[in-house]
PDB file of C-alpha atoms and ligand atoms in Angstrom:
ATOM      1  CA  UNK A   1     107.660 108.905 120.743  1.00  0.00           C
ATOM      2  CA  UNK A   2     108.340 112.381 120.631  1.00  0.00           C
ATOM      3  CA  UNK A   3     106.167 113.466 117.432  1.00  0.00           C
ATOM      4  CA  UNK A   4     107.105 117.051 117.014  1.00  0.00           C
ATOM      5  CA  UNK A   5     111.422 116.403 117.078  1.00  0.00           C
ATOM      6  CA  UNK A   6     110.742 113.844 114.306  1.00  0.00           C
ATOM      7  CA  UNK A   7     108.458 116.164 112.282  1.00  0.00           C
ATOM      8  CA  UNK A   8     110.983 118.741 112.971  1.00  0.00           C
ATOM      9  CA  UNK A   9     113.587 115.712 110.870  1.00  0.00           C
ATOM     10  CA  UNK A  10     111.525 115.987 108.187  1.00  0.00           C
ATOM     11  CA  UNK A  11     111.861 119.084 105.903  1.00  0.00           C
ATOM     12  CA  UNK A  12     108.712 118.439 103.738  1.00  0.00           C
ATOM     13  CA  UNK A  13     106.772 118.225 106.548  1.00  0.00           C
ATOM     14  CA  UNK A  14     108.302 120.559 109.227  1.00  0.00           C
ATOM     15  CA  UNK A  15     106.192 123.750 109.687  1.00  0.00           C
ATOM     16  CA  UNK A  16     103.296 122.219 107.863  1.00  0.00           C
ATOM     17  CA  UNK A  17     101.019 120.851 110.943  1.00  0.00           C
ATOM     18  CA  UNK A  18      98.470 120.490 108.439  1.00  0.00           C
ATOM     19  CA  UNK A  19      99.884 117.917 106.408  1.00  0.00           C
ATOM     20  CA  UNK A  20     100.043 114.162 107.605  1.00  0.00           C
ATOM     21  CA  UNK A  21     101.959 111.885 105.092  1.00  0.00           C
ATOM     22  CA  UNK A  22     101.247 107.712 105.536  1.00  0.00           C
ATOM     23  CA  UNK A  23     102.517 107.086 102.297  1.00  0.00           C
ATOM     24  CA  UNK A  24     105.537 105.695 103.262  1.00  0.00           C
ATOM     25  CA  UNK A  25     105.025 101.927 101.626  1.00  0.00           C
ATOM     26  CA  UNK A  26     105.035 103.893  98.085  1.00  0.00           C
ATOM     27  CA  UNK A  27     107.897 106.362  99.131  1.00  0.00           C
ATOM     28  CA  UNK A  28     109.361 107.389 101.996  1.00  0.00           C
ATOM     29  CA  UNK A  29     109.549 111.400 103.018  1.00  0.00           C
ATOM     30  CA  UNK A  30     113.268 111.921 103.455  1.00  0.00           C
ATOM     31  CA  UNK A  31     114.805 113.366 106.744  1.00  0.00           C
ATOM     32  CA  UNK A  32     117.373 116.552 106.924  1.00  0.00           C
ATOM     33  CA  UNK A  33     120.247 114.405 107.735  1.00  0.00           C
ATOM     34  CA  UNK A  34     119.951 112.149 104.085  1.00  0.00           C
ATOM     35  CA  UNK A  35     119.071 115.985 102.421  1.00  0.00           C
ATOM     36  CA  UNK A  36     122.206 117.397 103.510  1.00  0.00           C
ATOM     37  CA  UNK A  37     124.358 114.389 102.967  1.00  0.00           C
ATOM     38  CA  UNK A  38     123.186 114.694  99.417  1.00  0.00           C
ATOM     39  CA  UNK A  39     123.784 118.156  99.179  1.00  0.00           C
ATOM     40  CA  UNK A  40     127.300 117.788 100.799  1.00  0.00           C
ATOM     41  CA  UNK A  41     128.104 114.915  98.003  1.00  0.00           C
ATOM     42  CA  UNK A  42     127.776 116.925  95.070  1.00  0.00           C
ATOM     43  CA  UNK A  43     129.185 120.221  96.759  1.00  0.00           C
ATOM     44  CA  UNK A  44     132.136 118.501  98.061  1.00  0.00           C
ATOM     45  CA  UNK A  45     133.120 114.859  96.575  1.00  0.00           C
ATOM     46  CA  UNK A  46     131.236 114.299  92.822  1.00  0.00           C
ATOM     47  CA  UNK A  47     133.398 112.318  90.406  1.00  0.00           C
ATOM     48  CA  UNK A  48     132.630 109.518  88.954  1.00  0.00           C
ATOM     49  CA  UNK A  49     133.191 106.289  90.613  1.00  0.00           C
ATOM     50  CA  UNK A  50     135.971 103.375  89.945  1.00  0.00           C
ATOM     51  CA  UNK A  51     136.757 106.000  86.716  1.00  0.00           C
ATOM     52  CA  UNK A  52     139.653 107.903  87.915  1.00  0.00           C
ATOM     53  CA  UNK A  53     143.228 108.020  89.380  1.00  0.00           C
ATOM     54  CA  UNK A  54     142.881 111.954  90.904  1.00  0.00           C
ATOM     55  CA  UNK A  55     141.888 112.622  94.372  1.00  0.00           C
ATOM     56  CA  UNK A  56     138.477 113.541  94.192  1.00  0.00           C
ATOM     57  CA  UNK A  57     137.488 110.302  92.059  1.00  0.00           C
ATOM     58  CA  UNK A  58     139.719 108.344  94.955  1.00  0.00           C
ATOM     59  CA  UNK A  59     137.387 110.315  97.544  1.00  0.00           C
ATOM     60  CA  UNK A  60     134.221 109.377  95.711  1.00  0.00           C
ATOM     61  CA  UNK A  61     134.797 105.656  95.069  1.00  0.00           C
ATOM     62  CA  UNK A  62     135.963 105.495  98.780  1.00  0.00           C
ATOM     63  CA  UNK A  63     132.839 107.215  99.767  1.00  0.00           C
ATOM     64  CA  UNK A  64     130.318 104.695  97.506  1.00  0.00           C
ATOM     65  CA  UNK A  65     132.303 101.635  98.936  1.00  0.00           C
ATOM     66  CA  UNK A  66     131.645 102.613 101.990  1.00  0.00           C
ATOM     67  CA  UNK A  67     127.889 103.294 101.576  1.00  0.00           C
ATOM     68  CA  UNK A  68     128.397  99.146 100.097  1.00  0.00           C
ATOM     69  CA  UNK A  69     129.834  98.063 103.426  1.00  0.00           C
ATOM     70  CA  UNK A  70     127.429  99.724 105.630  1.00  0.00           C
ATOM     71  CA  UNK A  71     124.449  97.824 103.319  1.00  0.00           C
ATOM     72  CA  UNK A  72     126.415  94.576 104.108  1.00  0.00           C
ATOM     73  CA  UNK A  73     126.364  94.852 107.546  1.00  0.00           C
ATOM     74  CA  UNK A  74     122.661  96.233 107.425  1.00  0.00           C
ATOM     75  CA  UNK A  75     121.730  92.864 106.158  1.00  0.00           C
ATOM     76  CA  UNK A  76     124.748  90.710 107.566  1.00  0.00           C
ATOM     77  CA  UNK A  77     126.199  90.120 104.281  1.00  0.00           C
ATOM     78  CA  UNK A  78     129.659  90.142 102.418  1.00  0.00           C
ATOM     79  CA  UNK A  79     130.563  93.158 100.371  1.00  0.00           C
ATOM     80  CA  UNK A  80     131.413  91.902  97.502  1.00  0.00           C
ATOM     81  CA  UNK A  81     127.627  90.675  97.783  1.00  0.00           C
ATOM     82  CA  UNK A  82     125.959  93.716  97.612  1.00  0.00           C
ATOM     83  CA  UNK A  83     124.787  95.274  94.367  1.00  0.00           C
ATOM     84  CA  UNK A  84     123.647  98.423  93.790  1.00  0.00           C
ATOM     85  CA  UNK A  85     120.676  99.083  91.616  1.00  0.00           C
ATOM     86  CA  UNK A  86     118.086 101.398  90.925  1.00  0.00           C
ATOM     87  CA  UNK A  87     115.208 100.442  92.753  1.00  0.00           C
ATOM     88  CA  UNK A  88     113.602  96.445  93.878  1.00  0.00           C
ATOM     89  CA  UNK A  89     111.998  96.642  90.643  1.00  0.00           C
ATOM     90  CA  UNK A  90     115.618  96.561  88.845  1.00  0.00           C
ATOM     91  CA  UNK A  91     116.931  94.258  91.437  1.00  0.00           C
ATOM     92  CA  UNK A  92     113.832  91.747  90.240  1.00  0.00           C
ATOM     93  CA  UNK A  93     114.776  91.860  86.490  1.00  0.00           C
ATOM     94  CA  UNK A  94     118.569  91.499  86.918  1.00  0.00           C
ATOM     95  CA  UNK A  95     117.480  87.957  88.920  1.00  0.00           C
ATOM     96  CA  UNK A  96     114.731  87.279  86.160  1.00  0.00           C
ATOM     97  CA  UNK A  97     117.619  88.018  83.214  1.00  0.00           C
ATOM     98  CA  UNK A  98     120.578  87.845  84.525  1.00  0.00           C
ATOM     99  CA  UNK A  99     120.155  84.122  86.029  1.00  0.00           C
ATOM    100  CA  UNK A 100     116.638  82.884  85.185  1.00  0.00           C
ATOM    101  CA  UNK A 101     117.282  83.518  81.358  1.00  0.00           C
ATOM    102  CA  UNK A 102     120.173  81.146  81.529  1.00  0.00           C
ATOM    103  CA  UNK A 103     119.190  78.735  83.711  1.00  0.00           C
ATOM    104  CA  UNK A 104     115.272  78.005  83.347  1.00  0.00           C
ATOM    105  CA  UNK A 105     113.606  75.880  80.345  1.00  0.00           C
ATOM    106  CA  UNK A 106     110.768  74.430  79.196  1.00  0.00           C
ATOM    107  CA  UNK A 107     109.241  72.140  81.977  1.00  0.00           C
ATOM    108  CA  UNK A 108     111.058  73.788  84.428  1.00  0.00           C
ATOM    109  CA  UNK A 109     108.827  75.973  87.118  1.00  0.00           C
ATOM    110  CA  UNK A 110     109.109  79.188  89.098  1.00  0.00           C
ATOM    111  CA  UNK A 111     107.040  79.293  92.031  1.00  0.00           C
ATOM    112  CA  UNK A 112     105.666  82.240  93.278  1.00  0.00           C
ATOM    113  CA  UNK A 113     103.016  83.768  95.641  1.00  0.00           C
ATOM    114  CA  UNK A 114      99.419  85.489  95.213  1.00  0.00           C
ATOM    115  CA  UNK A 115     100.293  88.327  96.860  1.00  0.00           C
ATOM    116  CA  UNK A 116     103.127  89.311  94.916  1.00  0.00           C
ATOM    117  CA  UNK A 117     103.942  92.869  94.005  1.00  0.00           C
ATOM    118  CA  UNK A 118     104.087  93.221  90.021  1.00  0.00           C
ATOM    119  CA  UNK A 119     108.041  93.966  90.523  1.00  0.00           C
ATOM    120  CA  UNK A 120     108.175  90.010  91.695  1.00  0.00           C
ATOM    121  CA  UNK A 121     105.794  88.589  89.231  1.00  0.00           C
ATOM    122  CA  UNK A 122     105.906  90.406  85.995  1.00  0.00           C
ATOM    123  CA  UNK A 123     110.092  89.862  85.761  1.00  0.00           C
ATOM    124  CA  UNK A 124     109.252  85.802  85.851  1.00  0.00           C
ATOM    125  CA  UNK A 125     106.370  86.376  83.225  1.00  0.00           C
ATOM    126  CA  UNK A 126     108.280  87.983  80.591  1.00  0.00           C
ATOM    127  CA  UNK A 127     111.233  85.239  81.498  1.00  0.00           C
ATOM    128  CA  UNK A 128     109.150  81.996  81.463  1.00  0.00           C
ATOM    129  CA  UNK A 129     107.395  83.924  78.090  1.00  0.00           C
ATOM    130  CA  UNK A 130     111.311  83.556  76.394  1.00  0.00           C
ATOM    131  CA  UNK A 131     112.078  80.395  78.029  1.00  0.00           C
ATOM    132  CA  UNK A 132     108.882  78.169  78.043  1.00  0.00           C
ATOM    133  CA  UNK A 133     109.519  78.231  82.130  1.00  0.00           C
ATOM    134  CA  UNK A 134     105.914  77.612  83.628  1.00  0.00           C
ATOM    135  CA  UNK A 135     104.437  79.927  86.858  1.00  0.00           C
ATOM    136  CA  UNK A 136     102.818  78.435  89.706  1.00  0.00           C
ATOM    137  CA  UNK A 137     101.582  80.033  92.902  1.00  0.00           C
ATOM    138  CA  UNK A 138     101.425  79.746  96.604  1.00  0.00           C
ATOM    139  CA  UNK A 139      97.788  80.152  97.650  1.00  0.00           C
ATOM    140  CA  UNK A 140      96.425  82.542 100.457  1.00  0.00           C
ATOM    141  CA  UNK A 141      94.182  81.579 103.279  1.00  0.00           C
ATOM    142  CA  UNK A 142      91.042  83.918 104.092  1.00  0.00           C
ATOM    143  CA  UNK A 143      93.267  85.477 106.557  1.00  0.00           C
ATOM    144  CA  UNK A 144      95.404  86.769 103.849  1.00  0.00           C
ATOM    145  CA  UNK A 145      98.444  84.097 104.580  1.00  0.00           C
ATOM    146  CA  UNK A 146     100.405  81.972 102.882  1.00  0.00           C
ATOM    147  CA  UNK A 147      98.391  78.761 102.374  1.00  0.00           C
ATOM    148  CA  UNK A 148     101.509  76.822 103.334  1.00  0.00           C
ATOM    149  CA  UNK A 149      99.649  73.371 103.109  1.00  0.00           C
ATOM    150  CA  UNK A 150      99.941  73.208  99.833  1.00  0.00           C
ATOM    151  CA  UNK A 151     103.938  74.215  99.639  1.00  0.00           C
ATOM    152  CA  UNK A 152     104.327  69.988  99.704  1.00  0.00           C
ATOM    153  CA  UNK A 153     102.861  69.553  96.626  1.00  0.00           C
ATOM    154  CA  UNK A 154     103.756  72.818  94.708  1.00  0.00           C
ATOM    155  CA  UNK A 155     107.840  71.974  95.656  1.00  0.00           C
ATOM    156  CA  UNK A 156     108.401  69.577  93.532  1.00  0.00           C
ATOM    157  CA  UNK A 157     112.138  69.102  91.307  1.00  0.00           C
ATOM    158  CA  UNK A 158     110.190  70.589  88.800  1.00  0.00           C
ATOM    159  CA  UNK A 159     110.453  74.433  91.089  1.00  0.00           C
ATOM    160  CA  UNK A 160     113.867  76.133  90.026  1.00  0.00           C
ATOM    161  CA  UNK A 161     113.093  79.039  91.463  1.00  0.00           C
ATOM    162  CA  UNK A 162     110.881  80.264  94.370  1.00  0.00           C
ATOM    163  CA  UNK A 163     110.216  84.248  94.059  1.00  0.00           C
ATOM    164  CA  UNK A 164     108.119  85.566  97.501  1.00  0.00           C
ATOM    165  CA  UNK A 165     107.792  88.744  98.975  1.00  0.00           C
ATOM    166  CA  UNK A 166     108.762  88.989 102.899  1.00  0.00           C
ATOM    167  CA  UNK A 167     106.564  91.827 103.366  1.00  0.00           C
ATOM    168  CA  UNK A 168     103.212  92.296 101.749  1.00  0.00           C
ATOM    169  CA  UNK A 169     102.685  96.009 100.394  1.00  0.00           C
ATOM    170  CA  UNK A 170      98.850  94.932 100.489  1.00  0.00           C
ATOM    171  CA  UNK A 171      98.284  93.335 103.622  1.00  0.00           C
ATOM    172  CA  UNK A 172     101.234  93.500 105.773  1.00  0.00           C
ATOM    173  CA  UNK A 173     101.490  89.907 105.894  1.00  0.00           C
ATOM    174  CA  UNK A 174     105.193  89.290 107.182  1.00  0.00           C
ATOM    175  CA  UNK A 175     105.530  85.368 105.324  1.00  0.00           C
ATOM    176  CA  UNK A 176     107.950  82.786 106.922  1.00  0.00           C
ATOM    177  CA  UNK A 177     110.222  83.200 103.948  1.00  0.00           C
ATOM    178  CA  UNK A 178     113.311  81.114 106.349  1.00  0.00           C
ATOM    179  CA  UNK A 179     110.749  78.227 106.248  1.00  0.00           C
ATOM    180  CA  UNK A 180     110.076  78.396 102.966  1.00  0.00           C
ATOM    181  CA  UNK A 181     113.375  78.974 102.057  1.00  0.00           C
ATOM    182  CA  UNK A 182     114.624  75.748 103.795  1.00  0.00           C
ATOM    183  CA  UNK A 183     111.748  73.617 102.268  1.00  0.00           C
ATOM    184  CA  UNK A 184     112.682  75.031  98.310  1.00  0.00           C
ATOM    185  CA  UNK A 185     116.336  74.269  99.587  1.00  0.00           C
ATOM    186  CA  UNK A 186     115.330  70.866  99.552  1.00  0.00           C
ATOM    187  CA  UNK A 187     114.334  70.530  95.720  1.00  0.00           C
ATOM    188  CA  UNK A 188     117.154  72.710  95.155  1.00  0.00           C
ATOM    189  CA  UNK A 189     115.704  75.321  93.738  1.00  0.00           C
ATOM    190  CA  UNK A 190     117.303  78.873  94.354  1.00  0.00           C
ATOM    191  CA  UNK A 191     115.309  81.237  96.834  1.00  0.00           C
ATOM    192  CA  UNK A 192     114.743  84.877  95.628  1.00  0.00           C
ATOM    193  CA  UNK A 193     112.803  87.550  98.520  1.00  0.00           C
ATOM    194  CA  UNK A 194     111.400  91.023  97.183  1.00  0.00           C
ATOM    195  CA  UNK A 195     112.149  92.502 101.004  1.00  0.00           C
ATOM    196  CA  UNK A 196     111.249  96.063  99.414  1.00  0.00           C
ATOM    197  CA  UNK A 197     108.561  96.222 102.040  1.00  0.00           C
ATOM    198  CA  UNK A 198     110.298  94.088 105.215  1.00  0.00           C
ATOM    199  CA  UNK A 199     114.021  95.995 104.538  1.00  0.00           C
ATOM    200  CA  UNK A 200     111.984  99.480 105.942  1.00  0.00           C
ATOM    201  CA  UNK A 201     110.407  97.562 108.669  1.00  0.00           C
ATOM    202  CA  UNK A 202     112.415  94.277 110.337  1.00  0.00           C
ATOM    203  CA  UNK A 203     115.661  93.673 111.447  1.00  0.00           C
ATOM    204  CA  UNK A 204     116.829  91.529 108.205  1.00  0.00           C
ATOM    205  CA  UNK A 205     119.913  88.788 107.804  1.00  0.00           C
ATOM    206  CA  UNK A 206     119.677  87.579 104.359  1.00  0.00           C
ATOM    207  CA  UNK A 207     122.324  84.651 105.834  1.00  0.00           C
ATOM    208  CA  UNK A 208     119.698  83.746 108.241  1.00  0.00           C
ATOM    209  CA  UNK A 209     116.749  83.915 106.194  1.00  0.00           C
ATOM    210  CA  UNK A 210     118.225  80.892 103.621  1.00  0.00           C
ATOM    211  CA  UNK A 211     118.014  82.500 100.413  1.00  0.00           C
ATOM    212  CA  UNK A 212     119.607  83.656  97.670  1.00  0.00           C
ATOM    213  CA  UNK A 213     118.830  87.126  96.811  1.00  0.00           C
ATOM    214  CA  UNK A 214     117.059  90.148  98.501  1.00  0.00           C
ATOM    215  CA  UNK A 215     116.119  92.887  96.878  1.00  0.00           C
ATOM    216  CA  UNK A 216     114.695  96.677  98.674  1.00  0.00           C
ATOM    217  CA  UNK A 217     114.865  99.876  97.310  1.00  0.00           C
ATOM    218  CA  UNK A 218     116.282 103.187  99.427  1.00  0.00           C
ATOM    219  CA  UNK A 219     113.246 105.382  98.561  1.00  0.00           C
ATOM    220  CA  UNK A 220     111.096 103.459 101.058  1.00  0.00           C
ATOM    221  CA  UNK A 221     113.452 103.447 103.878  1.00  0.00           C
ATOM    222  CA  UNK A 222     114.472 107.561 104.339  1.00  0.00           C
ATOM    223  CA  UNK A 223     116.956 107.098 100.790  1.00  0.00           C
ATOM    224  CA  UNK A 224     117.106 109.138  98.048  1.00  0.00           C
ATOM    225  CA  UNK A 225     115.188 107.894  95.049  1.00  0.00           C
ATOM    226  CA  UNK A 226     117.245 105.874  92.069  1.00  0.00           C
ATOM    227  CA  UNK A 227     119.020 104.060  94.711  1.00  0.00           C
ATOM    228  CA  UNK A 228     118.393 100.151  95.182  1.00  0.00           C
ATOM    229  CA  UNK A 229     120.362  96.938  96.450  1.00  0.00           C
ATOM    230  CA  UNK A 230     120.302  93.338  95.182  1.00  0.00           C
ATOM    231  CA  UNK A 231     121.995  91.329  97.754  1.00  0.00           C
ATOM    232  CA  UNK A 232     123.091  87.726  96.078  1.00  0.00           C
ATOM    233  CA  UNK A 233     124.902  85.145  97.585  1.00  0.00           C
ATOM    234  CA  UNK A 234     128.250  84.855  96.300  1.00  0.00           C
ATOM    235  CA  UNK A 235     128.617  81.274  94.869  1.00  0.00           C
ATOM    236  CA  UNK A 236     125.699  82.426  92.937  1.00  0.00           C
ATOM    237  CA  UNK A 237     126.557  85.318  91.524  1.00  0.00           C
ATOM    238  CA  UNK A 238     130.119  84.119  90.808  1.00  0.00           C
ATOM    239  CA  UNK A 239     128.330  81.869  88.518  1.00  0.00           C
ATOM    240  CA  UNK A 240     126.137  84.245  86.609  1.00  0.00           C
ATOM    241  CA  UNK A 241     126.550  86.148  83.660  1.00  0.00           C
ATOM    242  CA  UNK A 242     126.115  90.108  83.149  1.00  0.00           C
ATOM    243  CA  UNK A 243     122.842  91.543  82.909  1.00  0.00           C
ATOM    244  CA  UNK A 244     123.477  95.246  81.572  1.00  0.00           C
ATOM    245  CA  UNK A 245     126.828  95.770  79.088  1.00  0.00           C
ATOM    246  CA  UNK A 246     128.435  99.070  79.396  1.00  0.00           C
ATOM    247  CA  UNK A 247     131.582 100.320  81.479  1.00  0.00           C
ATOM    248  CA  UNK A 248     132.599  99.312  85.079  1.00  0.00           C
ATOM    249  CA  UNK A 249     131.155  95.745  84.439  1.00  0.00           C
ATOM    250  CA  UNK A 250     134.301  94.603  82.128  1.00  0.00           C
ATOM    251  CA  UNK A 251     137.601  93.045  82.701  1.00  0.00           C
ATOM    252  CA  UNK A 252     138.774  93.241  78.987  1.00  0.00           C
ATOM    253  CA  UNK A 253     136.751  94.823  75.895  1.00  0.00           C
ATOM    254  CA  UNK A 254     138.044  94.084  72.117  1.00  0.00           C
ATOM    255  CA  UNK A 255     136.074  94.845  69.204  1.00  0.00           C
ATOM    256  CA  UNK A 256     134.149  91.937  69.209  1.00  0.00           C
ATOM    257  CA  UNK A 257     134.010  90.451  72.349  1.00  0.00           C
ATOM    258  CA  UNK A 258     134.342  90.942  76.408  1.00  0.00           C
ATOM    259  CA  UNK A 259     134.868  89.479  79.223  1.00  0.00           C
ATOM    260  CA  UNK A 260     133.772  91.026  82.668  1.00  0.00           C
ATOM    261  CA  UNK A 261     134.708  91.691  86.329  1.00  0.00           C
ATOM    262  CA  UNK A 262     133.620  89.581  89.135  1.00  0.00           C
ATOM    263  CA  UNK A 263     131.150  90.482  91.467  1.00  0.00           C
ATOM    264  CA  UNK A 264     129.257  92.830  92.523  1.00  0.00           C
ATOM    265  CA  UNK A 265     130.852  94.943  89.419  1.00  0.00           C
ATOM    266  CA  UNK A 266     130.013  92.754  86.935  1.00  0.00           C
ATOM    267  CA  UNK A 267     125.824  93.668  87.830  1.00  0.00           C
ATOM    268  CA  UNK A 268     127.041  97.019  88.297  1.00  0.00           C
ATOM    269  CA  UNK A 269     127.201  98.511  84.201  1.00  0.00           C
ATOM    270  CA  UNK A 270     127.381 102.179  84.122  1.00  0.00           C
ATOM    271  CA  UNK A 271     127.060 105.556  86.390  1.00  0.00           C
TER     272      UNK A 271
HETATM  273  N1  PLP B   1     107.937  95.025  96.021  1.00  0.00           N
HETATM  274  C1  PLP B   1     107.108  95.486  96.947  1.00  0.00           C
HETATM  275  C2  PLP B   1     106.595  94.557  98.000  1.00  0.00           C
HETATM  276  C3  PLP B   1     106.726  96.826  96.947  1.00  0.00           C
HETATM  277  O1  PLP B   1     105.886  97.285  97.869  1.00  0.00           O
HETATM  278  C4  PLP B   1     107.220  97.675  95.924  1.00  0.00           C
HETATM  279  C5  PLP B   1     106.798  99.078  95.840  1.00  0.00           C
HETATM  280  O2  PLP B   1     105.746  99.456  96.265  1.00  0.00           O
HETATM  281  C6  PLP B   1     108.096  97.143  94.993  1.00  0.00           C
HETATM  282  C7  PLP B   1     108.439  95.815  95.055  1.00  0.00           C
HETATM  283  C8  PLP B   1     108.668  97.960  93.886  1.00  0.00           C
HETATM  284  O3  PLP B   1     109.525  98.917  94.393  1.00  0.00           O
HETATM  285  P1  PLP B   1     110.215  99.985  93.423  1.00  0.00           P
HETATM  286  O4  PLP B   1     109.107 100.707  92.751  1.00  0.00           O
HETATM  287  O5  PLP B   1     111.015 100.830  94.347  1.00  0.00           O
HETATM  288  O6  PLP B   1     111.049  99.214  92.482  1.00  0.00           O
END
């Protein structure tokens, strides 16, 4: 690897020899090429998105549908499956509101993992708090590993929901999350992977991995910050209400009431 062509990629850290960044996990420095496509966005194509009938609006919405079908085929998705958020975090707390809100109830469980992040724990916590939904958690081995032994007795009808990370910020612990996937399949419970850490790191395709939603934030993979995905399988979505209100996310708005677009605009409220 030649060291000094991909410091020379990275403004921030270009001409400083000094300075050695392995931070990435948190956030991710950004290389020239993401910089200047920034820059060349707001010099040459801001409007606002899916707002307007002149040119440079056209330009704009054709340029942020394009970022969505380059995501898709990053992760060997649909388009119309890929949301855009702000960060995993956001992507978390649409799932955790937008479906689990809905759908869970008392006696009903979400299982989850010990090594969570807070962005795939505290979501279900404040959901299960309004629902009565109880948490339950994969154990880790000494090794820092999935204790998958006890996944037999943990999936049970009760699990609605199974929440894991693919990648552990802590340990680096890549978890079988197709395995586990196929085993919550069974019970029928829906499959939900925080891949804020793998996304970065592995060659990902959500279709392969048997779940239901994956969630990773640019910031940690050479993106600007404030810009996340929520992938969600489509029969899924289709049957999910809204979790923000505001423009873009409507089909009609009266006085009192609404009803709203389909996906991935319904998830998609706002600028
Ligand atoms: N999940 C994992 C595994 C992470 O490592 C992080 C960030 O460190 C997050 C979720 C939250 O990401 P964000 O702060 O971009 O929402």
């Amino acid at each position: 690897m030649d060291f000094t062509s991909l410091r020379e990629a990275f403004p921030l850290i270009a001409g400083r020899p000094g300075l050695v960044y392995l931070d990435s996990a948190a956030t991710s420095q950004k290389p020239k090429r993401v910089l200047e496509a920034l820059d060349r966005y707001y010099k040459e194509l801001n409007a606002n998105v899916h707002r307007g009938a002149y040119r440079l609006s056209v330009a704009a919405t054709e340029a942020y549908e394009e970022a969505r079908r380059r995501i898709a085929r990053f992760l060997g998705a649909e388009e119309r499956e890929i949301i855009f958020v702000r960060n995993t975090t956001e992507a978390m707390n649409l799932v955790a509101y937008a479906w689990g809100l809905r759908n869970l109830k008392e006696g009903d469980e979400i299982l989850v993992t010990e090594m969570e992040h807070h962005a795939g724990l505290v979501p279900w916590h404040l959901v299960a708090g309004l629902t009565g939904a109880r948490i339950r958690a994969i154990p880790l081995t000494e090794e820092g590993r999935l204790d998958l032994s006890a996944l037999d007795t943990l999936l049970t009808e009760r699990v609605k929901v199974v929440s894991v990370v693919h990648m552990s910020n802590v340990l680096g612990t890549i978890n079988p999350v197709a395995e586990i996937a196929k085993k919550a399949k069974e019970v029928g419970a829906l499959v939900v992977v925080d891949g804020a850490q793998s996304a970065p790191h592995l060659p990902v395709n959500v279709k392969a991995l048997g779940a239901d939603f994956f969630a990773l934030s640019g910031h940690k993979m050479l993106g600007p910050t404030g810009a996340g995905v929520l992938w969600g399988r489509y029969e899924v979505l289709e049957g999910m209400g809204p979790f923000l209100g505001g423009g873009e996310m409507i089909r009609e708005v009266h006085v009192d009431r609404s009803t709203y677009a389909p996906p991935p605009q319904r998830f998609e409220a706002g600028t």
